[in-house]
XYZ file of C-alpha atoms in Angstrom:
415
model
C 0.019 -0.055 -0.038
C 1.553 3.302 -1.064
C 1.251 6.737 0.440
C -1.662 7.774 -1.813
C -3.637 4.665 -0.866
C -3.174 5.257 2.845
C -4.155 8.871 2.383
C -7.321 7.770 0.475
C -8.180 5.344 3.257
C -7.953 8.135 5.844
C -10.147 10.441 3.802
C -12.804 7.812 3.372
C -12.478 7.766 -0.501
C -13.037 4.673 -2.474
C -13.234 3.546 -6.153
C -14.010 4.922 -8.678
C -12.545 8.057 -6.980
C -8.840 8.500 -6.672
C -6.429 11.293 -5.534
C -5.172 13.228 -8.613
C -3.479 16.205 -6.910
C -2.288 17.664 -3.578
C -1.100 21.088 -2.647
C 0.096 22.684 0.583
C -0.730 26.458 0.818
C 1.801 27.964 3.242
C 0.767 31.510 2.551
C -2.265 31.121 4.774
C -2.447 30.811 8.521
C -3.073 28.167 9.495
C -1.561 26.364 6.508
C -4.076 24.642 4.144
C -3.708 21.266 2.577
C -5.779 20.960 -0.630
C -6.464 17.527 -2.111
C -8.108 17.152 -5.469
C -10.121 13.863 -6.154
C -11.374 12.738 -9.437
C -11.988 9.639 -11.552
C -11.083 8.303 -15.002
C -12.625 9.657 -18.071
C -15.866 7.768 -19.150
C -16.530 6.359 -15.624
C -20.113 5.662 -15.007
C -21.743 6.572 -11.619
C -24.760 5.221 -9.783
C -27.969 7.286 -10.002
C -28.623 8.502 -6.451
C -32.291 7.450 -6.780
C -32.238 3.938 -8.234
C -28.580 3.078 -8.116
C -28.276 2.096 -11.899
C -24.860 3.121 -13.392
C -25.239 6.027 -15.737
C -22.851 8.316 -17.809
C -21.935 11.752 -16.639
C -23.974 14.597 -18.011
C -21.874 17.406 -16.674
C -19.866 18.308 -13.514
C -20.121 20.715 -10.562
C -17.063 21.821 -8.561
C -17.420 21.122 -4.856
C -15.167 21.685 -1.759
C -15.347 20.004 1.708
C -13.605 20.753 4.925
C -11.846 17.559 6.205
C -10.158 16.802 9.534
C -6.852 18.523 10.059
C -3.786 17.062 8.547
C -1.509 17.402 11.533
C -1.689 21.163 12.252
C -2.820 22.051 8.717
C -6.503 22.658 7.740
C -7.362 20.110 5.059
C -9.870 20.561 2.130
C -11.036 18.092 -0.557
C -11.955 19.323 -3.962
C -13.792 17.336 -6.610
C -15.736 17.858 -9.855
C -18.938 15.923 -8.979
C -20.797 14.602 -11.917
C -24.481 14.921 -12.694
C -25.648 11.755 -14.280
C -28.472 11.332 -16.746
C -30.633 8.421 -15.752
C -33.152 7.092 -18.313
C -35.761 6.906 -15.483
C -35.068 9.881 -13.176
C -33.453 12.366 -15.447
C -30.385 14.494 -14.432
C -29.257 13.886 -10.894
C -26.130 14.977 -8.900
C -24.062 12.003 -7.744
C -23.684 11.396 -3.962
C -19.987 11.204 -2.951
C -18.850 8.528 -0.406
C -16.949 10.924 1.812
C -19.662 13.488 2.623
C -23.425 13.669 3.018
C -25.584 15.475 0.480
C -25.615 19.315 0.972
C -22.885 19.334 3.561
C -19.672 21.365 3.305
C -17.820 18.984 5.552
C -16.774 15.300 5.263
C -18.336 12.600 7.279
C -15.221 12.056 9.435
C -15.150 15.837 10.182
C -18.803 15.744 11.169
C -18.278 12.663 13.416
C -15.359 14.409 15.167
C -17.522 17.504 15.668
C -20.317 15.466 17.220
C -17.981 13.748 19.529
C -16.762 17.104 20.924
C -20.254 18.515 21.093
C -21.472 15.670 23.331
C -18.767 16.381 25.828
C -18.561 20.258 25.988
C -20.542 23.339 25.077
C -20.948 23.772 21.322
C -19.212 27.050 21.267
C -16.143 25.537 22.891
C -16.259 22.640 20.493
C -16.471 25.010 17.517
C -13.379 26.900 18.731
C -11.351 23.583 18.882
C -12.269 22.513 15.359
C -11.972 26.080 14.215
C -15.395 26.665 12.608
C -18.241 29.049 13.363
C -20.612 27.647 15.855
C -23.560 28.368 13.612
C -22.176 25.813 11.272
C -21.633 23.312 14.041
C -25.148 23.710 15.170
C -26.363 22.914 11.645
C -24.378 19.614 11.725
C -25.695 18.680 15.162
C -29.353 19.456 14.339
C -29.173 17.496 11.010
C -27.998 14.293 12.753
C -30.355 14.754 15.797
C -33.287 15.283 13.468
C -32.328 12.196 11.537
C -32.000 10.100 14.595
C -35.276 11.352 16.149
C -37.062 10.633 12.807
C -36.186 6.979 13.371
C -37.642 6.647 16.801
C -40.079 3.648 17.102
C -42.779 4.331 19.699
C -44.886 1.262 19.020
C -44.221 -0.293 22.380
C -44.472 2.806 24.628
C -47.183 2.377 27.293
C -46.319 4.734 30.109
C -44.869 8.292 29.753
C -43.701 10.955 32.220
C -43.762 14.613 31.356
C -42.591 17.799 32.902
C -41.466 21.224 31.857
C -37.993 22.739 32.155
C -36.907 26.343 31.585
C -35.197 27.038 28.306
C -34.017 30.580 29.148
C -34.824 33.332 31.648
C -38.351 34.495 31.920
C -41.363 32.343 31.098
C -39.773 30.226 28.394
C -40.115 26.522 28.736
C -39.787 23.204 26.878
C -41.814 20.208 27.768
C -39.980 16.784 27.954
C -41.705 13.428 27.573
C -39.867 10.267 28.640
C -40.615 6.536 28.362
C -41.135 5.336 31.919
C -40.240 1.784 31.040
C -36.868 2.643 29.453
C -33.883 2.472 31.887
C -31.408 4.502 29.842
C -31.849 7.463 27.421
C -35.639 7.633 28.021
C -36.415 10.945 26.405
C -39.019 10.470 23.613
C -40.085 13.865 22.583
C -39.267 17.485 23.397
C -41.399 20.456 22.312
C -41.222 24.189 22.989
C -43.744 25.576 25.369
C -45.938 24.098 28.190
C -49.586 23.348 28.735
C -52.206 21.689 26.680
C -50.608 22.206 23.206
C -47.646 20.094 24.278
C -49.953 16.978 24.748
C -51.429 17.568 21.273
C -47.932 17.809 19.791
C -46.941 14.556 21.589
C -50.050 12.808 20.149
C -49.046 13.704 16.594
C -45.387 12.729 17.241
C -46.583 9.347 18.701
C -48.770 8.613 15.548
C -45.954 9.451 13.138
C -43.562 7.144 14.866
C -45.527 3.910 14.827
C -47.413 4.559 18.008
C -51.124 5.089 18.843
C -52.659 7.399 21.548
C -54.787 4.481 22.890
C -51.670 2.382 23.762
C -50.673 4.870 26.415
C -51.999 3.497 29.686
C -50.322 5.753 32.296
C -49.114 9.364 32.464
C -46.953 10.565 35.374
C -46.889 14.365 35.711
C -47.253 17.151 38.117
C -50.561 18.847 39.178
C -50.599 21.311 36.206
C -54.332 21.928 35.339
C -53.360 22.127 31.635
C -51.599 18.695 31.844
C -54.566 17.161 33.791
C -57.272 18.356 31.439
C -55.289 17.560 28.224
C -54.278 13.998 28.960
C -57.831 12.448 28.721
C -58.474 14.354 25.540
C -55.281 13.251 23.678
C -54.411 10.004 25.424
C -57.854 8.596 26.218
C -56.848 5.272 27.923
C -54.230 6.906 30.203
C -54.623 7.019 33.944
C -52.907 10.024 35.593
C -50.493 9.418 38.360
C -49.321 12.567 40.333
C -45.771 11.702 41.457
C -44.915 11.922 45.125
C -42.025 14.174 44.355
C -44.352 16.893 43.270
C -46.329 16.758 46.497
C -43.135 17.076 48.445
C -42.089 19.941 46.267
C -45.434 21.762 46.862
C -45.191 21.604 50.674
C -41.490 22.486 50.499
C -42.261 25.527 48.454
C -45.028 26.533 50.843
C -42.671 26.161 53.803
C -40.102 28.484 52.131
C -42.878 31.055 51.512
C -43.861 30.976 55.155
C -40.224 31.445 56.279
C -39.830 34.503 53.934
C -43.060 36.089 55.081
C -42.256 35.511 58.694
C -38.741 36.766 58.315
C -40.210 40.149 57.187
C -42.070 40.557 60.463
C -39.666 39.066 63.065
C -36.046 37.982 63.186
C -35.448 34.290 62.514
C -32.606 32.150 63.706
C -29.446 32.321 61.495
C -28.634 29.360 59.157
C -32.332 28.547 59.038
C -32.939 28.786 55.276
C -31.400 25.441 54.223
C -31.989 23.801 57.567
C -35.818 23.788 57.112
C -35.606 22.635 53.524
C -33.515 19.531 54.206
C -34.961 16.326 55.733
C -35.272 16.746 59.476
C -32.519 14.275 60.476
C -29.522 15.180 62.692
C -26.877 13.528 60.303
C -28.173 15.665 57.409
C -27.752 19.058 59.269
C -24.635 21.024 60.091
C -23.999 22.077 63.747
C -25.189 25.674 63.048
C -28.313 24.242 61.255
C -29.166 22.010 64.251
C -28.841 25.016 66.500
C -31.185 27.073 64.234
C -33.754 24.293 64.266
C -33.707 23.902 67.955
C -34.215 27.737 68.442
C -36.971 27.714 65.825
C -38.913 24.882 67.579
C -38.365 26.373 70.977
C -39.799 29.778 69.880
C -42.912 28.161 68.399
C -42.694 30.229 65.287
C -45.104 29.765 62.363
C -42.192 28.534 60.222
C -41.806 25.679 62.819
C -45.448 24.768 62.186
C -45.008 24.608 58.356
C -41.861 22.585 58.878
C -43.694 20.090 61.110
C -46.320 19.723 58.342
C -43.724 19.173 55.692
C -41.959 16.592 57.772
C -45.143 14.818 58.563
C -45.368 13.932 54.743
C -42.741 11.174 55.319
C -45.313 9.300 57.478
C -47.744 9.205 54.541
C -45.035 8.110 52.146
C -44.268 5.074 54.379
C -47.743 3.596 53.710
C -47.605 0.042 52.362
C -50.708 -0.140 50.344
C -52.965 2.207 48.321
C -55.749 1.859 50.961
C -53.216 2.747 53.728
C -52.066 5.685 51.643
C -55.604 7.048 51.216
C -56.289 6.715 54.932
C -52.955 8.398 55.900
C -53.493 11.253 53.318
C -56.905 11.934 55.005
C -55.406 11.779 58.557
C -52.442 14.030 57.379
C -54.778 16.681 55.948
C -56.905 16.712 59.140
C -53.859 16.979 61.330
C -52.160 19.677 59.319
C -55.406 21.723 58.961
C -55.666 21.799 62.783
C -52.073 22.939 63.089
C -52.515 25.684 60.546
C -56.065 26.875 61.604
C -56.733 30.423 60.395
C -53.137 31.735 60.784
C -52.590 34.293 57.991
C -48.929 33.576 57.615
C -49.600 29.900 57.046
C -51.790 30.530 53.981
C -49.220 28.871 51.660
C -49.519 25.688 53.613
C -53.408 25.795 53.419
C -53.171 26.083 49.620
C -50.779 23.032 49.649
C -53.316 21.149 51.697
C -56.030 21.969 49.313
C -53.866 20.820 46.365
C -53.227 17.452 48.047
C -56.863 17.123 48.812
C -57.902 17.829 45.288
C -55.465 15.327 43.841
C -55.580 12.726 46.575
C -56.812 9.927 44.411
C -54.112 10.573 41.620
C -51.435 10.741 44.316
C -52.687 7.271 45.848
C -52.065 5.762 42.406
C -48.466 6.177 43.143
C -48.650 3.047 45.399
C -49.959 0.899 42.567
C -47.536 2.339 39.975
C -43.942 1.275 39.520
C -43.020 4.674 37.985
C -41.704 7.914 39.375
C -40.831 11.296 37.814
C -37.626 11.362 39.915
C -35.748 10.190 36.922
C -37.158 13.095 34.840
C -36.289 15.575 37.576
C -32.766 14.129 37.505
C -32.530 14.567 33.784
C -33.870 18.136 34.126
C -30.876 18.773 36.414
C -28.548 17.557 33.550
C -30.322 19.674 31.009
C -30.000 22.838 33.155
C -26.360 22.133 33.900
C -25.631 21.821 30.163
C -27.545 25.185 29.671
C -25.457 26.780 32.486
C -22.121 25.541 30.991
C -23.090 26.984 27.594
C -24.199 30.233 29.396
C -27.629 29.784 27.761
C -28.516 28.782 24.226
C -29.162 31.099 21.287
C -32.895 29.853 20.768
C -35.181 27.298 22.138
C -34.601 24.958 19.240
C -30.888 24.538 20.183
C -31.912 23.638 23.700
C -34.219 21.054 22.402
C -31.502 19.582 20.339
C -29.183 19.257 23.401
C -31.934 17.597 25.348
C -32.194 14.939 22.673
C -28.368 14.518 22.691
C -28.168 14.158 26.345
C -31.322 12.185 27.322
C -32.545 10.260 24.204
C -31.499 7.306 22.003
C -30.501 10.017 19.460
C -27.347 10.521 21.533
C -26.534 6.811 21.110
C -27.212 6.821 17.417
C -24.850 9.836 16.988
C -21.864 7.908 18.416
C -21.980 5.507 15.422
C -22.419 8.238 12.840
């Protein structure tokens, strides 16, 4: 094997194409290696539609950026033929080293995708020395191609939640397959509310699934989600995940703490102490002192904290019947503690929310699914957004979510 054959192998070029010229331009910085590729006169090429070998009709000059040759930028040049097919007319031939419409070789794009999975796109673009807009186009092409191949014919249980795409009221809604252990993201759509369920229904149908096959939906207590699920997924039972109940009462506790802090001094180090689980090994020395002082003074924040902590007793129920009984007992117990206290209004609202959704919450005891996985994924999505210092638009955030949390990321590894 001579040097030209080794070079062709590294470029991904195969017969009938061959290397016909090479030139190193040292007047530019960085230096540029230009490789000209061609074929013998009279060569026939396969029609890109039917694959029948056809004679060349004319040629178009094309250039592709390739992986660097050592420290030099590398470009491939070729006169690409248009063939005249008896059945399909004049068609531009597809070259083996690049995809149709791309200005980069397949190997270059593969290297770019590898970097983009491991670091912010802007940083990856700097390393491979291209504009980040061009890198985003590469990523979005392959992600869209991978997503188009999703098979949702066996999906029966989904979880959904919204996550912020940028500051302000900008969200995307993420749907996951609750039965899939790894890379569970199925669908991501801009916005939140009823329209996202309609979009998922359409996506499901176009990817070999049917709305009637979805038997369970795990979500939060959003009125938009709760009203849209029966309409678009008619056989699905709604399970309100326990995580969201705890989150509701934790948020109420924090609101009480803030309101009370405006009317009277609270112990130092209290903020994080009340939000953690009330176990000594989870609290620092200062936090333990703050909690002791809080409980001794009998503040309203202490009452809200006791209510939040009592939720663990409900969670320890062994059966759905026991859970329903404990939920009722908990609501009665907490309502007596809260009474008509004005500062504890957030806790009263949380209790009303639990009462309204008690039956959907109790289904958690018959379901094997939890939205904790989706909340964990949301942490990864937000971490990626933070590393990138935000994304230029919502669609780029959607693309990153697919790369991080869906089978599309696995498909891209073999591109």
